[in-house]
Backbone as JSON Lines, residues from 0, in Angstrom:
{"i":0,"aa":"X","n":[0.81,-1.2,0.0],"ca":[0.0,0.0,0.0],"c":[0.85,1.27,0.0]}
{"i":1,"aa":"X","n":[2.14,1.11,0.27],"ca":[3.02,2.28,0.26],"c":[3.03,2.93,-1.13]}
{"i":2,"aa":"X","n":[3.01,2.12,-2.17],"ca":[3.09,2.65,-3.53],"c":[1.88,3.51,-3.84]}
{"i":3,"aa":"X","n":[0.73,3.15,-3.31],"ca":[-0.48,3.96,-3.53],"c":[-0.32,5.31,-2.83]}
{"i":4,"aa":"X","n":[0.2,5.29,-1.62],"ca":[0.42,6.55,-0.89],"c":[1.39,7.45,-1.64]}
{"i":5,"aa":"X","n":[2.48,6.86,-2.12],"ca":[3.48,7.64,-2.84],"c":[2.89,8.19,-4.14]}
{"i":6,"aa":"X","n":[2.13,7.36,-4.83],"ca":[1.5,7.81,-6.08],"c":[0.55,8.97,-5.85]}
{"i":7,"aa":"X","n":[-0.28,8.86,-4.81],"ca":[-1.22,9.93,-4.5],"c":[-0.48,11.19,-4.08]}
{"i":8,"aa":"X","n":[0.56,11.02,-3.27],"ca":[1.36,12.17,-2.85],"c":[1.99,12.87,-4.05]}
{"i":9,"aa":"X","n":[2.54,12.08,-4.98],"ca":[3.17,12.67,-6.15],"c":[2.2,13.42,-7.04]}
{"i":10,"aa":"X","n":[1.05,12.8,-7.3],"ca":[0.06,13.46,-8.16],"c":[-0.5,14.7,-7.49]}
{"i":11,"aa":"X","n":[-0.81,14.62,-6.2],"ca":[-1.34,15.78,-5.48],"c":[-0.31,16.91,-5.45]}
{"i":12,"aa":"X","n":[0.96,16.54,-5.24],"ca":[2.0,17.56,-5.21],"c":[2.19,18.25,-6.55]}
{"i":13,"aa":"X","n":[2.12,17.47,-7.62],"ca":[2.25,18.06,-8.95],"c":[1.07,18.97,-9.26]}
{"i":14,"aa":"X","n":[-0.12,18.52,-8.89],"ca":[-1.31,19.36,-9.13],"c":[-1.2,20.67,-8.35]}
{"i":15,"aa":"X","n":[-0.7,20.58,-7.12],"ca":[-0.53,21.79,-6.32],"c":[0.56,22.69,-6.91]}
{"i":16,"aa":"X","n":[1.64,22.09,-7.36],"ca":[2.74,22.87,-7.94],"c":[2.29,23.56,-9.22]}
{"i":17,"aa":"X","n":[1.41,22.92,-9.98],"ca":[0.9,23.54,-11.21],"c":[0.13,24.82,-10.91]}
{"i":18,"aa":"X","n":[-0.49,24.9,-9.75],"ca":[-1.24,26.1,-9.37],"c":[-0.31,27.31,-9.21]}
{"i":19,"aa":"X","n":[0.94,27.03,-8.81],"ca":[1.91,28.11,-8.6],"c":[2.69,28.45,-9.86]}
{"i":20,"aa":"X","n":[2.59,27.63,-10.88],"ca":[3.45,27.77,-12.05],"c":[3.33,29.12,-12.74]}
{"i":21,"aa":"X","n":[2.13,29.66,-12.85],"ca":[1.97,30.91,-13.6],"c":[2.37,32.14,-12.78]}
{"i":22,"aa":"X","n":[2.02,32.17,-11.5],"ca":[2.3,33.36,-10.68],"c":[3.65,33.31,-9.99]}
{"i":23,"aa":"X","n":[3.91,32.2,-9.3],"ca":[5.15,32.06,-8.52],"c":[5.82,30.73,-8.86]}
{"i":24,"aa":"X","n":[6.53,30.66,-9.99],"ca":[7.1,29.37,-10.41],"c":[8.12,28.79,-9.43]}
{"i":25,"aa":"X","n":[8.78,29.67,-8.67],"ca":[9.77,29.16,-7.71],"c":[9.1,28.35,-6.6]}
{"i":26,"aa":"X","n":[7.88,28.69,-6.24],"ca":[7.17,27.92,-5.22],"c":[6.86,26.51,-5.73]}
{"i":27,"aa":"X","n":[6.52,26.42,-7.0],"ca":[6.28,25.11,-7.59],"c":[7.54,24.25,-7.57]}
{"i":28,"aa":"X","n":[8.67,24.87,-7.84],"ca":[9.94,24.14,-7.81],"c":[10.26,23.68,-6.4]}
{"i":29,"aa":"X","n":[10.07,24.57,-5.42],"ca":[10.33,24.2,-4.03],"c":[9.42,23.07,-3.58]}
{"i":30,"aa":"X","n":[8.17,23.14,-3.98],"ca":[7.22,22.1,-3.63],"c":[7.63,20.77,-4.27]}
{"i":31,"aa":"X","n":[8.1,20.81,-5.5],"ca":[8.58,19.61,-6.16],"c":[9.77,18.99,-5.45]}
{"i":32,"aa":"X","n":[10.69,19.81,-4.99],"ca":[11.85,19.32,-4.26],"c":[11.43,18.67,-2.95]}
{"i":33,"aa":"X","n":[10.49,19.29,-2.25],"ca":[10.01,18.73,-0.98],"c":[9.35,17.38,-1.22]}
{"i":34,"aa":"X","n":[8.54,17.28,-2.25],"ca":[7.88,16.01,-2.55],"c":[8.93,14.95,-2.9]}
{"i":35,"aa":"X","n":[9.94,15.32,-3.66],"ca":[11.01,14.38,-3.98],"c":[11.71,13.9,-2.72]}
{"i":36,"aa":"X","n":[11.95,14.79,-1.78],"ca":[12.61,14.4,-0.54],"c":[11.73,13.47,0.29]}
{"i":37,"aa":"X","n":[10.43,13.71,0.3],"ca":[9.51,12.83,1.04],"c":[9.51,11.43,0.41]}
{"i":38,"aa":"X","n":[9.45,11.37,-0.9],"ca":[9.49,10.07,-1.59],"c":[10.83,9.39,-1.33]}
{"i":39,"aa":"X","n":[11.9,10.16,-1.33],"ca":[13.23,9.61,-1.05],"c":[13.28,9.01,0.35]}
{"i":40,"aa":"X","n":[12.64,9.66,1.32],"ca":[12.61,9.12,2.69],"c":[11.85,7.8,2.74]}
{"i":41,"aa":"X","n":[10.74,7.72,2.02],"ca":[10.03,6.46,1.95],"c":[10.91,5.39,1.32]}
{"i":42,"aa":"X","n":[11.69,5.76,0.33],"ca":[12.59,4.81,-0.32],"c":[13.66,4.32,0.64]}
{"i":43,"aa":"X","n":[14.14,5.2,1.5],"ca":[15.15,4.79,2.47],"c":[14.59,3.77,3.45]}
{"i":44,"aa":"X","n":[13.32,3.91,3.81],"ca":[12.7,2.92,4.68],"c":[12.66,1.55,4.0]}
{"i":45,"aa":"X","n":[12.36,1.53,2.72],"ca":[12.37,0.28,1.97],"c":[13.78,-0.27,1.83]}
{"i":46,"aa":"X","n":[14.75,0.63,1.76],"ca":[16.14,0.2,1.65],"c":[16.6,-0.53,2.9]}
{"i":47,"aa":"X","n":[16.1,-0.12,4.05],"ca":[16.45,-0.82,5.29],"c":[16.0,-2.27,5.23]}
{"i":48,"aa":"X","n":[14.8,-2.51,4.75],"ca":[14.31,-3.88,4.61],"c":[15.14,-4.65,3.59]}
{"i":49,"aa":"X","n":[15.52,-4.0,2.51],"ca":[16.36,-4.64,1.51],"c":[17.71,-5.03,2.08]}
{"i":50,"aa":"X","n":[18.29,-4.17,2.89],"ca":[19.59,-4.46,3.49],"c":[19.5,-5.68,4.41]}
{"i":51,"aa":"X","n":[18.41,-5.81,5.12],"ca":[18.22,-6.97,5.98],"c":[18.2,-8.25,5.14]}
{"i":52,"aa":"X","n":[17.5,-8.21,4.01],"ca":[17.46,-9.36,3.12],"c":[18.82,-9.68,2.51]}
{"i":53,"aa":"X","n":[19.58,-8.64,2.18],"ca":[20.91,-8.84,1.6],"c":[21.84,-9.47,2.62]}
{"i":54,"aa":"X","n":[21.76,-9.03,3.85],"ca":[22.6,-9.62,4.9],"c":[22.27,-11.1,5.08]}
{"i":55,"aa":"X","n":[21.02,-11.44,4.93],"ca":[20.61,-12.85,5.0],"c":[21.2,-13.64,3.82]}
{"i":56,"aa":"X","n":[21.2,-13.04,2.64],"ca":[21.79,-13.7,1.46],"c":[23.29,-13.89,1.6]}
{"i":57,"aa":"X","n":[23.96,-12.93,2.23],"ca":[25.42,-13.01,2.37],"c":[25.84,-14.24,3.15]}
{"i":58,"aa":"X","n":[24.98,-14.72,4.04],"ca":[25.31,-15.93,4.8],"c":[25.5,-17.13,3.88]}
{"i":59,"aa":"X","n":[24.75,-17.15,2.78],"ca":[24.8,-18.28,1.87],"c":[25.85,-18.12,0.77]}
{"i":60,"aa":"X","n":[26.35,-16.93,0.58],"ca":[27.29,-16.69,-0.51],"c":[28.75,-16.82,-0.13]}
{"i":61,"aa":"X","n":[29.05,-16.98,1.13],"ca":[30.42,-17.11,1.63],"c":[31.29,-15.95,1.17]}
{"i":62,"aa":"X","n":[32.28,-16.21,0.32],"ca":[33.23,-15.16,-0.07],"c":[32.7,-14.24,-1.16]}
{"i":63,"aa":"X","n":[31.59,-14.59,-1.79],"ca":[31.06,-13.77,-2.88],"c":[30.13,-12.67,-2.38]}
{"i":64,"aa":"X","n":[30.02,-12.49,-1.08],"ca":[29.13,-11.49,-0.53],"c":[29.49,-10.07,-0.89]}
{"i":65,"aa":"X","n":[30.76,-9.84,-1.2],"ca":[31.18,-8.48,-1.55],"c":[30.56,-8.02,-2.86]}
{"i":66,"aa":"X","n":[30.19,-8.97,-3.72],"ca":[29.56,-8.6,-4.99],"c":[28.18,-7.99,-4.76]}
{"i":67,"aa":"X","n":[27.5,-8.43,-3.74],"ca":[26.22,-7.81,-3.41],"c":[26.42,-6.37,-2.97]}
{"i":68,"aa":"X","n":[27.51,-6.11,-2.27],"ca":[27.84,-4.74,-1.88],"c":[28.04,-3.85,-3.1]}
{"i":69,"aa":"X","n":[28.74,-4.37,-4.1],"ca":[28.93,-3.62,-5.34],"c":[27.59,-3.34,-6.01]}
{"i":70,"aa":"X","n":[26.72,-4.35,-6.02],"ca":[25.41,-4.2,-6.64],"c":[24.6,-3.11,-5.94]}
{"i":71,"aa":"X","n":[24.6,-3.14,-4.62],"ca":[23.84,-2.14,-3.87],"c":[24.41,-0.73,-4.05]}
{"i":72,"aa":"X","n":[25.73,-0.64,-4.11],"ca":[26.35,0.67,-4.35],"c":[25.96,1.2,-5.73]}
{"i":73,"aa":"X","n":[25.95,0.32,-6.7],"ca":[25.59,0.74,-8.06],"c":[24.15,1.23,-8.09]}
{"i":74,"aa":"X","n":[23.26,0.52,-7.43],"ca":[21.85,0.96,-7.37],"c":[21.76,2.3,-6.65]}
{"i":75,"aa":"X","n":[22.5,2.47,-5.58],"ca":[22.48,3.73,-4.84],"c":[22.99,4.89,-5.68]}
{"i":76,"aa":"X","n":[24.07,4.67,-6.4],"ca":[24.62,5.72,-7.26],"c":[23.61,6.13,-8.32]}
{"i":77,"aa":"X","n":[23.0,5.14,-8.96],"ca":[22.05,5.47,-10.02],"c":[20.82,6.17,-9.46]}
{"i":78,"aa":"X","n":[20.37,5.77,-8.28],"ca":[19.19,6.41,-7.69],"c":[19.48,7.86,-7.33]}
{"i":79,"aa":"X","n":[20.6,8.11,-6.7],"ca":[20.94,9.48,-6.3],"c":[21.15,10.36,-7.52]}
{"i":80,"aa":"X","n":[21.84,9.84,-8.53],"ca":[22.07,10.63,-9.75],"c":[20.76,10.94,-10.46]}
{"i":81,"aa":"X","n":[19.89,9.96,-10.55],"ca":[18.59,10.18,-11.2],"c":[17.76,11.2,-10.43]}
{"i":82,"aa":"X","n":[17.79,11.11,-9.11],"ca":[17.07,12.04,-8.24],"c":[17.56,13.47,-8.47]}
{"i":83,"aa":"X","n":[18.87,13.66,-8.43],"ca":[19.43,14.99,-8.61],"c":[19.21,15.51,-10.03]}
{"i":84,"aa":"X","n":[19.37,14.64,-11.01],"ca":[19.18,15.05,-12.4],"c":[17.73,15.46,-12.65]}
{"i":85,"aa":"X","n":[16.79,14.76,-12.06],"ca":[15.38,15.12,-12.24],"c":[15.08,16.49,-11.67]}
{"i":86,"aa":"X","n":[15.65,16.78,-10.52],"ca":[15.43,18.11,-9.92],"c":[16.04,19.19,-10.8]}
{"i":87,"aa":"X","n":[17.23,18.92,-11.34],"ca":[17.86,19.9,-12.23],"c":[17.03,20.12,-13.5]}
{"i":88,"aa":"X","n":[16.48,19.04,-14.05],"ca":[15.64,19.16,-15.24],"c":[14.39,19.98,-14.94]}
{"i":89,"aa":"X","n":[13.78,19.73,-13.78],"ca":[12.59,20.49,-13.4],"c":[12.89,21.97,-13.25]}
{"i":90,"aa":"X","n":[14.1,22.27,-12.81],"ca":[14.49,23.67,-12.63],"c":[14.89,24.32,-13.95]}
{"i":91,"aa":"X","n":[14.98,23.52,-15.02],"ca":[15.33,24.09,-16.32],"c":[16.81,23.99,-16.66]}
{"i":92,"aa":"X","n":[17.55,23.22,-15.89],"ca":[18.99,23.08,-16.13],"c":[19.28,21.69,-16.69]}
{"i":93,"aa":"X","n":[18.85,21.46,-17.92],"ca":[19.02,20.16,-18.55],"c":[20.46,19.77,-18.76]}
{"i":94,"aa":"X","n":[21.32,20.75,-19.05],"ca":[22.73,20.45,-19.27],"c":[23.38,19.94,-17.99]}
{"i":95,"aa":"X","n":[23.06,20.55,-16.87],"ca":[23.6,20.09,-15.58],"c":[23.09,18.69,-15.28]}
{"i":96,"aa":"X","n":[21.8,18.45,-15.57],"ca":[21.23,17.13,-15.34],"c":[21.94,16.08,-16.18]}
{"i":97,"aa":"X","n":[22.25,16.41,-17.41],"ca":[22.96,15.48,-18.28],"c":[24.34,15.14,-17.75]}
{"i":98,"aa":"X","n":[25.03,16.14,-17.22],"ca":[26.36,15.9,-16.68],"c":[26.3,15.04,-15.41]}
{"i":99,"aa":"X","n":[25.29,15.24,-14.61],"ca":[25.11,14.39,-13.42],"c":[24.87,12.95,-13.84]}
{"i":100,"aa":"X","n":[24.05,12.75,-14.86],"ca":[23.77,11.4,-15.34],"c":[25.03,10.74,-15.89]}
{"i":101,"aa":"X","n":[25.84,11.48,-16.63],"ca":[27.08,10.94,-17.17],"c":[28.03,10.57,-16.04]}
{"i":102,"aa":"X","n":[28.13,11.44,-15.03],"ca":[28.99,11.15,-13.89],"c":[28.54,9.87,-13.19]}
{"i":103,"aa":"X","n":[27.23,9.69,-13.03],"ca":[26.72,8.48,-12.39],"c":[27.06,7.23,-13.18]}
{"i":104,"aa":"X","n":[26.91,7.3,-14.5],"ca":[27.23,6.15,-15.34],"c":[28.71,5.8,-15.26]}
{"i":105,"aa":"X","n":[29.56,6.82,-15.29],"ca":[31.0,6.57,-15.18],"c":[31.36,6.01,-13.81]}
{"i":106,"aa":"X","n":[30.7,6.48,-12.77],"ca":[30.97,5.97,-11.42],"c":[30.62,4.49,-11.31]}
{"i":107,"aa":"X","n":[29.49,4.11,-11.88],"ca":[29.09,2.69,-11.85],"c":[30.08,1.87,-12.67]}
{"i":108,"aa":"X","n":[30.5,2.39,-13.81],"ca":[31.45,1.67,-14.64],"c":[32.78,1.47,-13.91]}
{"i":109,"aa":"X","n":[33.28,2.52,-13.28],"ca":[34.54,2.42,-12.54],"c":[34.43,1.47,-11.36]}
{"i":110,"aa":"X","n":[33.27,1.47,-10.72],"ca":[33.07,0.58,-9.58],"c":[33.03,-0.88,-10.02]}
{"i":111,"aa":"X","n":[32.62,-1.14,-11.25],"ca":[32.51,-2.51,-11.74],"c":[33.81,-3.12,-12.21]}
{"i":112,"aa":"X","n":[34.86,-2.32,-12.35],"ca":[36.14,-2.85,-12.84],"c":[36.71,-3.94,-11.92]}
{"i":113,"aa":"X","n":[36.71,-3.79,-10.58],"ca":[37.21,-4.89,-9.75],"c":[36.4,-6.18,-9.89]}
{"i":114,"aa":"X","n":[35.1,-6.05,-10.09],"ca":[34.27,-7.24,-10.27],"c":[34.64,-7.92,-11.58]}
{"i":115,"aa":"X","n":[34.79,-7.14,-12.64],"ca":[35.18,-7.7,-13.94],"c":[36.55,-8.36,-13.86]}
{"i":116,"aa":"X","n":[37.47,-7.75,-13.15],"ca":[38.8,-8.33,-12.98],"c":[38.73,-9.66,-12.26]}
{"i":117,"aa":"X","n":[37.9,-9.75,-11.22],"ca":[37.74,-11.0,-10.49],"c":[37.12,-12.08,-11.35]}
{"i":118,"aa":"X","n":[36.13,-11.72,-12.16],"ca":[35.49,-12.7,-13.05],"c":[36.5,-13.22,-14.07]}
{"i":119,"aa":"X","n":[37.27,-12.32,-14.67],"ca":[38.27,-12.75,-15.65],"c":[39.34,-13.62,-14.98]}
{"i":120,"aa":"X","n":[39.72,-13.28,-13.76],"ca":[40.68,-14.11,-13.01],"c":[40.13,-15.5,-12.75]}
{"i":121,"aa":"X","n":[38.86,-15.6,-12.42],"ca":[38.24,-16.91,-12.18],"c":[38.18,-17.73,-13.47]}
{"i":122,"aa":"X","n":[37.87,-17.06,-14.57],"ca":[37.83,-17.76,-15.87],"c":[39.22,-18.28,-16.22]}
{"i":123,"aa":"X","n":[40.24,-17.46,-16.01],"ca":[41.6,-17.9,-16.3],"c":[42.02,-19.07,-15.41]}
{"i":124,"aa":"X","n":[41.6,-19.04,-14.15],"ca":[41.94,-20.12,-13.23],"c":[41.28,-21.43,-13.65]}
{"i":125,"aa":"X","n":[40.05,-21.35,-14.14],"ca":[39.34,-22.56,-14.58],"c":[39.91,-23.06,-15.91]}
{"i":126,"aa":"X","n":[40.17,-22.13,-16.81],"ca":[40.61,-22.49,-18.16],"c":[42.06,-22.86,-18.28]}
{"i":127,"aa":"X","n":[42.86,-22.45,-17.4],"ca":[44.21,-22.81,-17.71],"c":[45.25,-22.46,-16.78]}
């Protein structure tokens, strides 16, 4: 039922922000940022439950548990970058939003290099 609450909050917030768009556009932007932060807080609550599940999975993965950490970091990077880029786009700064998205993609790529190195090392160990 959380998704219904978030959906209603988002639609109501956008409808309210539209009321300010013609007279006081900055109020609409501020309202949009506040709604984004509220949704982000709800997401953090869900993240706590996810972390509990991941810790349970790590018990079964033995030495491969660090890969789950990489996965969660990658998801976190993409979520934060998308969040910030969306706010920049709403404010009319599309170029800044694009640069934030590029930075996020490069960060995930750089973070994945140790995982790729480990996979290639495992393949080499098996193959020869």
